Coordinates of C-alpha atoms in Angstrom, one line a residue:
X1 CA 7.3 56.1 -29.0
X2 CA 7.3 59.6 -27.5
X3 CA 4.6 60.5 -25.3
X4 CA 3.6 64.3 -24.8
X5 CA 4.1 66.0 -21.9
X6 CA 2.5 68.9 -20.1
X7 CA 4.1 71.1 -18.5
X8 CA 2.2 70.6 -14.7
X9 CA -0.1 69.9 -12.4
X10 CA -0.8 73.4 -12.1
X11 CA -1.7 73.4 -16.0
X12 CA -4.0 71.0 -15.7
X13 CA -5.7 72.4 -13.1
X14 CA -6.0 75.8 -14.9
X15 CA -7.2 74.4 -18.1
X16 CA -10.4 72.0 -16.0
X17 CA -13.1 72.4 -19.1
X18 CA -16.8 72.2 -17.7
X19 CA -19.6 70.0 -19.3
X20 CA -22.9 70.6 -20.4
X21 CA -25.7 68.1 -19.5
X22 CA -24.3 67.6 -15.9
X23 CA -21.4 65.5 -16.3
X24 CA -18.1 65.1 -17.7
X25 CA -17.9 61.3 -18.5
X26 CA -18.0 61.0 -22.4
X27 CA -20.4 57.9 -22.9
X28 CA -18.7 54.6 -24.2
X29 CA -21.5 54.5 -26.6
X30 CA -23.0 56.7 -29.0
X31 CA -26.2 56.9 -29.7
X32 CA -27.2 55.4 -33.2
X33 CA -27.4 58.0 -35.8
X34 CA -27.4 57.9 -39.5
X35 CA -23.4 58.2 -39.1
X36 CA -23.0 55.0 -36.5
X37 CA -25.4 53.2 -38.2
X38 CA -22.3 52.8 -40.3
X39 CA -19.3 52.7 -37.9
X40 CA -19.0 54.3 -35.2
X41 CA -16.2 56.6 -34.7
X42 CA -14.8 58.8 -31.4
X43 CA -14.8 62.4 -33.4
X44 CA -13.5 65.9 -30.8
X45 CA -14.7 69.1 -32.6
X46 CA -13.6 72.2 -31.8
X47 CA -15.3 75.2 -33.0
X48 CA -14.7 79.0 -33.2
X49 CA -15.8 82.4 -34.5
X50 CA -14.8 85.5 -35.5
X51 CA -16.3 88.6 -33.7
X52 CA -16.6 91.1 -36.5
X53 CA -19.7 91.1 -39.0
X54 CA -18.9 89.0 -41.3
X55 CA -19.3 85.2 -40.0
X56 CA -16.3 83.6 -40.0
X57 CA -16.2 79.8 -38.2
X58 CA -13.1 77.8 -37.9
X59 CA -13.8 73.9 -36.9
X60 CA -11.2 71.4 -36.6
X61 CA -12.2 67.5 -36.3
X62 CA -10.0 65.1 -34.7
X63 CA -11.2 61.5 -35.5
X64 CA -9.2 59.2 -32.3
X65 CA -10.7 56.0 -34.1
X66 CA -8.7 56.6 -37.5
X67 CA -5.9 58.9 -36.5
X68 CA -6.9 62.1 -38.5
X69 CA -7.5 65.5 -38.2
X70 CA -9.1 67.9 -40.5
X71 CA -9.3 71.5 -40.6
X72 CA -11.8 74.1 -42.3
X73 CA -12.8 77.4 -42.3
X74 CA -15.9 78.6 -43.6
X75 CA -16.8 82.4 -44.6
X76 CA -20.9 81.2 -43.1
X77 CA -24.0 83.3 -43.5
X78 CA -25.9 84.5 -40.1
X79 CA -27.8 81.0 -40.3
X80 CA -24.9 79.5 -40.2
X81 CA -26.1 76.9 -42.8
X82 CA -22.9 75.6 -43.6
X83 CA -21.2 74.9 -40.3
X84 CA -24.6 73.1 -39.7
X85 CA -24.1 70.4 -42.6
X86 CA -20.4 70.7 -41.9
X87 CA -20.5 69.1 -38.7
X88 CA -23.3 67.4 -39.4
X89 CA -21.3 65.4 -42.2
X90 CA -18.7 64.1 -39.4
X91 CA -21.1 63.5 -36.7
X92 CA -18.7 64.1 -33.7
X93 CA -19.7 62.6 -30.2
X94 CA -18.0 65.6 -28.6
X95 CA -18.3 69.4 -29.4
X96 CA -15.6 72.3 -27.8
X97 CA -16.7 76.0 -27.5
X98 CA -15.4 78.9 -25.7
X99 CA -16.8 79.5 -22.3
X100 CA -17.6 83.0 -23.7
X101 CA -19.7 81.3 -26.2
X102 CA -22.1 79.8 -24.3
X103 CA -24.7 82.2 -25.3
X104 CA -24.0 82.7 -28.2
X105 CA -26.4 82.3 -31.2
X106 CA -23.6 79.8 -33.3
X107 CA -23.9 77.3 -30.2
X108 CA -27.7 77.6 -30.2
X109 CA -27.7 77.0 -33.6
X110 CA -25.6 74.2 -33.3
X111 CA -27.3 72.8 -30.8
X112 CA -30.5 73.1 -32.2
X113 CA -29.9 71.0 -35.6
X114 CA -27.3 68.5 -33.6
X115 CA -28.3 67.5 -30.4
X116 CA -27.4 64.1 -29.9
X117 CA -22.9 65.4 -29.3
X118 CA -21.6 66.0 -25.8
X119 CA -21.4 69.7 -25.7
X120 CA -18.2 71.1 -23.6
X121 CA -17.2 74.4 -22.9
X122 CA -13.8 75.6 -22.2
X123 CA -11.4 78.2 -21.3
X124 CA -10.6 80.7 -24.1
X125 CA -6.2 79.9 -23.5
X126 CA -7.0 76.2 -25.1
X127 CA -7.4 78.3 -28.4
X128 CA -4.1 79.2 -29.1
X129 CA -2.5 80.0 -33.1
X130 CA 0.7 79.4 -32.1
X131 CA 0.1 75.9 -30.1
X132 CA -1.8 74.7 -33.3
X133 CA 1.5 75.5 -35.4
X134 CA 3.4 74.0 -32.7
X135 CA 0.8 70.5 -33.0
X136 CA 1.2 70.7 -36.7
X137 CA 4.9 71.2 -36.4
X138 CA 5.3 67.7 -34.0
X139 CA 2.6 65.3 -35.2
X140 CA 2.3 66.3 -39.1
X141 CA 4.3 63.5 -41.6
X142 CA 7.5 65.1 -42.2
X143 CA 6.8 65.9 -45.7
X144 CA 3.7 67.7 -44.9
X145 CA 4.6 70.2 -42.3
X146 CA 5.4 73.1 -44.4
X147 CA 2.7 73.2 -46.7
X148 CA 0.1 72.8 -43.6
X149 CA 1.9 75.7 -41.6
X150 CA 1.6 78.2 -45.0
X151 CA -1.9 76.9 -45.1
X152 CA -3.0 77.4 -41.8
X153 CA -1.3 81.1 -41.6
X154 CA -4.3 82.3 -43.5
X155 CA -6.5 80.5 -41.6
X156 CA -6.5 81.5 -37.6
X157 CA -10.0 79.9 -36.8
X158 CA -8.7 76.7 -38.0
X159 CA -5.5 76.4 -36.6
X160 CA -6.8 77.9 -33.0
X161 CA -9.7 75.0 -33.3
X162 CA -7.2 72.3 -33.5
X163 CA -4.9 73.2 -30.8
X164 CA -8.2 73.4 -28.6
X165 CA -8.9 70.2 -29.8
X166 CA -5.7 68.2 -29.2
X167 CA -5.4 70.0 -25.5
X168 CA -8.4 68.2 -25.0
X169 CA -7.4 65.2 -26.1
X170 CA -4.4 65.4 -23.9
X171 CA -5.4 66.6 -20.6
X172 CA -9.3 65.1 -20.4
X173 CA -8.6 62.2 -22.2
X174 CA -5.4 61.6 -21.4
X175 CA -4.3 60.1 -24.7
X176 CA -1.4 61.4 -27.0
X177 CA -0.3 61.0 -30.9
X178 CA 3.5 60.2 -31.3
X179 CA 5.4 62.3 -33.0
X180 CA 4.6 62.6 -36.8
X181 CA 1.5 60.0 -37.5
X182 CA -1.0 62.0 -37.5
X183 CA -3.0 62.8 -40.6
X184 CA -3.6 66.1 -41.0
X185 CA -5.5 68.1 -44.1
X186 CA -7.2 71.3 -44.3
X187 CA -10.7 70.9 -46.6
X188 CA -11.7 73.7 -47.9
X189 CA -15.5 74.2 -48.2
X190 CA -15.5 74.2 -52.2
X191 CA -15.2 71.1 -53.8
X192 CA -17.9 69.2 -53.5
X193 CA -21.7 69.4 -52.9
X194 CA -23.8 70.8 -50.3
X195 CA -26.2 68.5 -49.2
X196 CA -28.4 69.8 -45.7
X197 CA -29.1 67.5 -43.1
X198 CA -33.0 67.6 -43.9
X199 CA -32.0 66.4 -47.5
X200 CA -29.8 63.5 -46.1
X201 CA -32.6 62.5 -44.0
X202 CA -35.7 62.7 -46.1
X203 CA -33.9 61.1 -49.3
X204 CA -32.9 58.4 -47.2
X205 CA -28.8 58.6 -48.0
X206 CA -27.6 57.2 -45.0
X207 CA -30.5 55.2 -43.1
X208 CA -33.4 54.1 -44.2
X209 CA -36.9 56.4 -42.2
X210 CA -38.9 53.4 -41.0
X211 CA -36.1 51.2 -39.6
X212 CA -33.1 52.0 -38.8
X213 CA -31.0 48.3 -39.2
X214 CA -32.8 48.4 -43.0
X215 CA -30.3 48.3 -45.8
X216 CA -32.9 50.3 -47.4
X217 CA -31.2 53.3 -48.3
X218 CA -28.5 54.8 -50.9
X219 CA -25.6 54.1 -48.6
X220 CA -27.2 50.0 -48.0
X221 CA -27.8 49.4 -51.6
X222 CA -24.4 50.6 -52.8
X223 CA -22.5 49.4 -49.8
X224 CA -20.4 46.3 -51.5
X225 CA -17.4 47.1 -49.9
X226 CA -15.3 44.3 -48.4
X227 CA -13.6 46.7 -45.5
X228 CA -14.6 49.3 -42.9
X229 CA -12.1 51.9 -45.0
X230 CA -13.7 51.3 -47.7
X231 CA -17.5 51.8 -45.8
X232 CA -16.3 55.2 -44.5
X233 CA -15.1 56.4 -47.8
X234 CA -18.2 55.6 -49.4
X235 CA -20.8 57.1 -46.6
X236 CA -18.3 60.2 -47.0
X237 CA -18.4 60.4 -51.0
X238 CA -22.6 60.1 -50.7
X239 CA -22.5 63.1 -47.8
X240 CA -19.8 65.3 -49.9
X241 CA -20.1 64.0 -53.2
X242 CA -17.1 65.9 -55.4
X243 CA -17.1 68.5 -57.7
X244 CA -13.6 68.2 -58.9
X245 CA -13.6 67.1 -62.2
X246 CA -9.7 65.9 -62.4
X247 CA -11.1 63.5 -59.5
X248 CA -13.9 62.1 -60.9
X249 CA -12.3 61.9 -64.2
X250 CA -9.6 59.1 -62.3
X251 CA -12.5 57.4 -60.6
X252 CA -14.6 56.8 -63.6
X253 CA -11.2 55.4 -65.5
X254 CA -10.6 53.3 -62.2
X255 CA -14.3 51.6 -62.9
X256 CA -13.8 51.4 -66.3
X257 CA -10.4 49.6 -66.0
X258 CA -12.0 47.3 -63.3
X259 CA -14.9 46.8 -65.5
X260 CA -13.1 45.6 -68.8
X261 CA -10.8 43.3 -66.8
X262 CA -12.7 40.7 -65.1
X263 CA -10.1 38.8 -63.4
X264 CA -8.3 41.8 -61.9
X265 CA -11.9 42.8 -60.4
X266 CA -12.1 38.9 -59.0
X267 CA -8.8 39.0 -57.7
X268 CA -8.8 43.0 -56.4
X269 CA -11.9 41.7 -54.3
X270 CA -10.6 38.4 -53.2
X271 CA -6.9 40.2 -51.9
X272 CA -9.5 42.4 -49.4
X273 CA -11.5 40.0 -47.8
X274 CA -8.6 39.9 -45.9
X275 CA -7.9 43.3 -44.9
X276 CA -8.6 44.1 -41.2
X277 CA -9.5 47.5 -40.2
X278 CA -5.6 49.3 -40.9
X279 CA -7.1 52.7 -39.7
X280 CA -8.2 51.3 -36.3
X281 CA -4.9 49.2 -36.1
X282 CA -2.5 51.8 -36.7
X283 CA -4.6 54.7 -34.9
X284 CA -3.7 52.0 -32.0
X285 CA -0.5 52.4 -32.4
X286 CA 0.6 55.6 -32.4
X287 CA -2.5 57.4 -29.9
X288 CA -0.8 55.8 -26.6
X289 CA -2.5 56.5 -23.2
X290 CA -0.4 59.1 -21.1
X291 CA -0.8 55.8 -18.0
X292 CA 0.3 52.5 -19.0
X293 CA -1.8 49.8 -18.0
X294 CA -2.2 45.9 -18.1
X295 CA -4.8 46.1 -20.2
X296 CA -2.8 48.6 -22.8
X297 CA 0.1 46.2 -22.5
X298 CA -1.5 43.0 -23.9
X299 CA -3.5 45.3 -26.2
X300 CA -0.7 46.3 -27.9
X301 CA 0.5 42.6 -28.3
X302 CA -3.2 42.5 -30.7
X303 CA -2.0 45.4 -32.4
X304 CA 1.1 44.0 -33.7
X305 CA -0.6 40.9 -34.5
X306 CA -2.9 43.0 -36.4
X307 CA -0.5 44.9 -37.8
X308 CA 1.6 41.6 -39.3
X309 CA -1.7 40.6 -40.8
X310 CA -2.3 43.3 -42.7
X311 CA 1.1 43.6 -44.0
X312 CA 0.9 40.8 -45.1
X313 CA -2.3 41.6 -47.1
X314 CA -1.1 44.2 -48.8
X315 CA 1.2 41.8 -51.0
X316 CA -2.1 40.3 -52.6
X317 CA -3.4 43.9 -53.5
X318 CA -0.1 44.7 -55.0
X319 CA 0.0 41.9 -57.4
X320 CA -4.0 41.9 -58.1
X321 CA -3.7 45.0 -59.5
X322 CA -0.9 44.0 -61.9
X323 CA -2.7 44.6 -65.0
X324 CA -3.9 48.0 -64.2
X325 CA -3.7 51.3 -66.7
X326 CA -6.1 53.6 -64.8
X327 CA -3.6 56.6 -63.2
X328 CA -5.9 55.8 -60.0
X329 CA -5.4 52.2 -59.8
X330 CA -1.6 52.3 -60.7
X331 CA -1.1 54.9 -57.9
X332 CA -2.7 52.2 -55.4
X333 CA -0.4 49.6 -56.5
X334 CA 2.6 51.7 -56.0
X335 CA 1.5 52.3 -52.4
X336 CA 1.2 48.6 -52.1
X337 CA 4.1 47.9 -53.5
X338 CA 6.4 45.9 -50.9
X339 CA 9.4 48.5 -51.3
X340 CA 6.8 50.8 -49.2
X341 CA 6.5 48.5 -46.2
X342 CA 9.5 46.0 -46.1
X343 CA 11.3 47.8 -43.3
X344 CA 8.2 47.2 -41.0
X345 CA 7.9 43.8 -42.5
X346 CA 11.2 42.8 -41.5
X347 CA 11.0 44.3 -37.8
X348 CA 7.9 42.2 -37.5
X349 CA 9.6 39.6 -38.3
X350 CA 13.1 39.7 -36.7
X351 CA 10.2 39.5 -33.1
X352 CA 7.4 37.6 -34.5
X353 CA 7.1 33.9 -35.4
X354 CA 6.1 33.5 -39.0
X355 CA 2.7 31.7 -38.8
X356 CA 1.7 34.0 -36.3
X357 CA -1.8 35.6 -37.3
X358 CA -4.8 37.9 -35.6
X359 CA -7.3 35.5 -34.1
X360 CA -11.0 36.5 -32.9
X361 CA -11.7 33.7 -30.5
X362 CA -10.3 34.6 -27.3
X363 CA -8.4 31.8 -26.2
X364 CA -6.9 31.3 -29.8
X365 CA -6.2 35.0 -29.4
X366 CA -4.2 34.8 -26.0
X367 CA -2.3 31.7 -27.7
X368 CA -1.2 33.6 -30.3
X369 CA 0.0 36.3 -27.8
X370 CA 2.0 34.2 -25.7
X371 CA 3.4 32.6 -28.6
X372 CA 3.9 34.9 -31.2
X373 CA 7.6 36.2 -30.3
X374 CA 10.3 34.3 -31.3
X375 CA 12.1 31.7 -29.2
X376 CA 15.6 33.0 -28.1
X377 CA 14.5 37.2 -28.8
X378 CA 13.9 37.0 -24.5
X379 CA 15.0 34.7 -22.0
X380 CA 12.8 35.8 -19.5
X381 CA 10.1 35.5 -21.5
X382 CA 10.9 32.2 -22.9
X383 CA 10.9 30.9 -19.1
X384 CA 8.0 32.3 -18.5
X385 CA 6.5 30.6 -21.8
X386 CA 7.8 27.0 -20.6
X387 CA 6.3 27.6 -17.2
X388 CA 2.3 27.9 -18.4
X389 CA 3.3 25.5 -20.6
X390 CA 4.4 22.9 -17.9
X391 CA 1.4 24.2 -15.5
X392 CA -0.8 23.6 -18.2
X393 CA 0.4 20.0 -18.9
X394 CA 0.4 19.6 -15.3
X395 CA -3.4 20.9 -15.2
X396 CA -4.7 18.4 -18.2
X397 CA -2.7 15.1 -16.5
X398 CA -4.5 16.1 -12.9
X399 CA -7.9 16.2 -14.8
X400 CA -7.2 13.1 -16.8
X401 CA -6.4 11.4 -13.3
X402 CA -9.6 12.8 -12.1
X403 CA -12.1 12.2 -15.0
X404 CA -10.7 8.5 -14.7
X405 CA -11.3 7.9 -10.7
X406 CA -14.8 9.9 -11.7
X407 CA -15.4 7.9 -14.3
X408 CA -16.6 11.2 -16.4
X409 CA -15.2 11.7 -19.9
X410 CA -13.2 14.5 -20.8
X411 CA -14.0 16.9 -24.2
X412 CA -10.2 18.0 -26.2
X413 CA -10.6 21.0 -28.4

């Protein structure tokens, strides 16, 4: 995995943000909102505007929990009304201005309707065109770079937003994307509806007025998804429900085709119940800390755990979904299909012991990780291995000598 750089201390120094609210420790918690009543996600916006009459804002979001980054530009009134339900709709725990911005009426704004985000302001160098091109250039999927560097050459605001965020990511956080795994995709503002925050509160979309934990609401009622994926992209379809008529044309086929085939529905939602969260586990992956640590070390032994797991569940959605017609659901199963993720199945399992699967009991889960690589792939592991093994035979005989002088009976998982 490649890590990015900087170029020196002397950088960092010169690029030191400063924090509203007193302090620059982001919280480990959010606060609950109608969006983390959901999930809650680690979200860096960046924002920027244009100086001339006309209101143009660029924003770029950059979600650390799924590995995504989206970008927009928005031609905004003097109310800024859309901005407002734009970053409303994402619900970032941290938002990046300009130091120049500070009093400026977009930031009051902003403020105003969204309090509950860490607000941080910066120095004007982290917005940079030509270090967002350069971002796009290094962490956008091969086959994507091109179109996303003609789209964001019409867009400044946008592309200036996401270098400011990424810098931010880097330097304060200290966390990095390897090279090419980042999603990136540039929404424009048409395309689906415009719902105001007031609107999303009072009509109870997302969370339900009198009690927050209440499945009460639009979102609770409709919520029968079987994974946190599919959670996220139904709060995001309620908040921006489309427009695009080719798109809801394929979903309402998809329904229909799941409706008419009852076994194919059974099956579709017996293969996810055992999906594990793939955008956490893969987001895991490839955003590596720029200081290795203990903790990251054994982390990462989950991850690949997690990883194997949900390889192997992808099998059972490929072959649910083998009586499918719907263009939607026949797309799906070609992602699924096991042509797509052999290569990492069989590097898994050139390392990994077959039986090996993610466990949420802690001891089970540090069993698996001392266990999970195969016998033979390292010798100093594998001594290692026998010698908790021996300590730990050595550990039960000393208590069975004990519990028998003692006279006190012993409990065996």
């Amino acid at each position: 995995m490649s890590v990015c750089s900087l170029n020196s201390l002397d950088s960092l120094n010169s690029f030191s943000p400063s924090v509203s609210r007193g302090t620059s420790r982001r919280p480990t918690a959010r606060p609950t909102t109608t969006a983390t009543s959901v999930a809650a996600q680690d979200i860096i916006c960046a924002v920027s505007e244009s100086r001339g009459v006309s209101s143009t804002v660029g924003l770029a979001f950059v979600n650390l929990a799924t590995a995504e980054a989206v970008l927009c530009q928005i031609c905004d009134s003097q109310t800024y009304v859309k901005t407002i339900i734009k970053i409303g709709v994402f619900e970032p725990s941290e938002i990046l201005f300009m130091n120049t911005a500070k009093e400026s009426k977009l930031r009051y704004i902003i403020q105003e309707n969204l309090p509950d985000p860490i607000y941080t302001f910066l120095d004007r160098r982290w917005w940079s065109e030509k270090t967002g091109h350069e971002y796009v250039e290094r962490l956008a999927f091969p086959e994507e770079v091109d179109s996303l560097k003609v789209t964001l050459g019409g867009n400044y605001f946008a592309a200036c937003c996401f270098a400011a965020a990424l810098k931010y990511v880097e330097v304060e956080l200290q966390r990095s994307f390897t090279t090419h795994s980042l999603r990136i995709r540039f929404e424009p503002f048409q395309g689906s509806m415009t719902i105001d925050l007031a609107t999303i509160v009072s009509l109870e979309l997302i969370q339900n007025l009198q009690n927050a934990k209440s499945k009460e609401s639009l979102f609770g009622l409709l919520n029968e998804t079987l994974t946190p994926m599919g959670a996220r992209l139904l709060r995001a379809s309620i908040l921006q429900p489309s427009t695009e008529r080719v798109k809801l044309t394929a979903r309402y086929n998809a329904v229909e085709d799941l409706a008419t085939k009852e076994d194919m529905f059974v099956s579709v939602r017996q293969a996810l119940k055992g999906f594990i969260d793939a955008d956490k586990v893969l987001t895991a992956i490839i955003l590596v800390p720029t200081k290795r640590t203990i903790q990251y070390v054994e982390q990462s032994v989950n991850n690949v755990i997690m990883l194997k797991t949900y390889v192997s569940a992808i099998k059972n959605i490929f072959q649910a979904l083998g009586a499918a017609q719907s263009d939607l659901l026949l797309t799906i199963r070609e992602l699924c299909a096991p042509e797509g993720h052999r290569s990492v199945e069989e590097l898994i399992d050139a390392t990994l012991n077959e039986h090996v699967a993610y466990q949420s009991k802690p001891l089970d889960l540090r069993n698996q990780r001392i266990y999970c690589v195969k016998a033979g792939v390292n010798s100093l592991l594998d001594v290692a291995r026998q010698t908790y093994k021996e300590a730990n035979a050595d550990a039960m005989e000393l208590i069975e000598k004990l519990s028998g002088r003692s006279e006190i009976m012993t409990v065996h998982e």
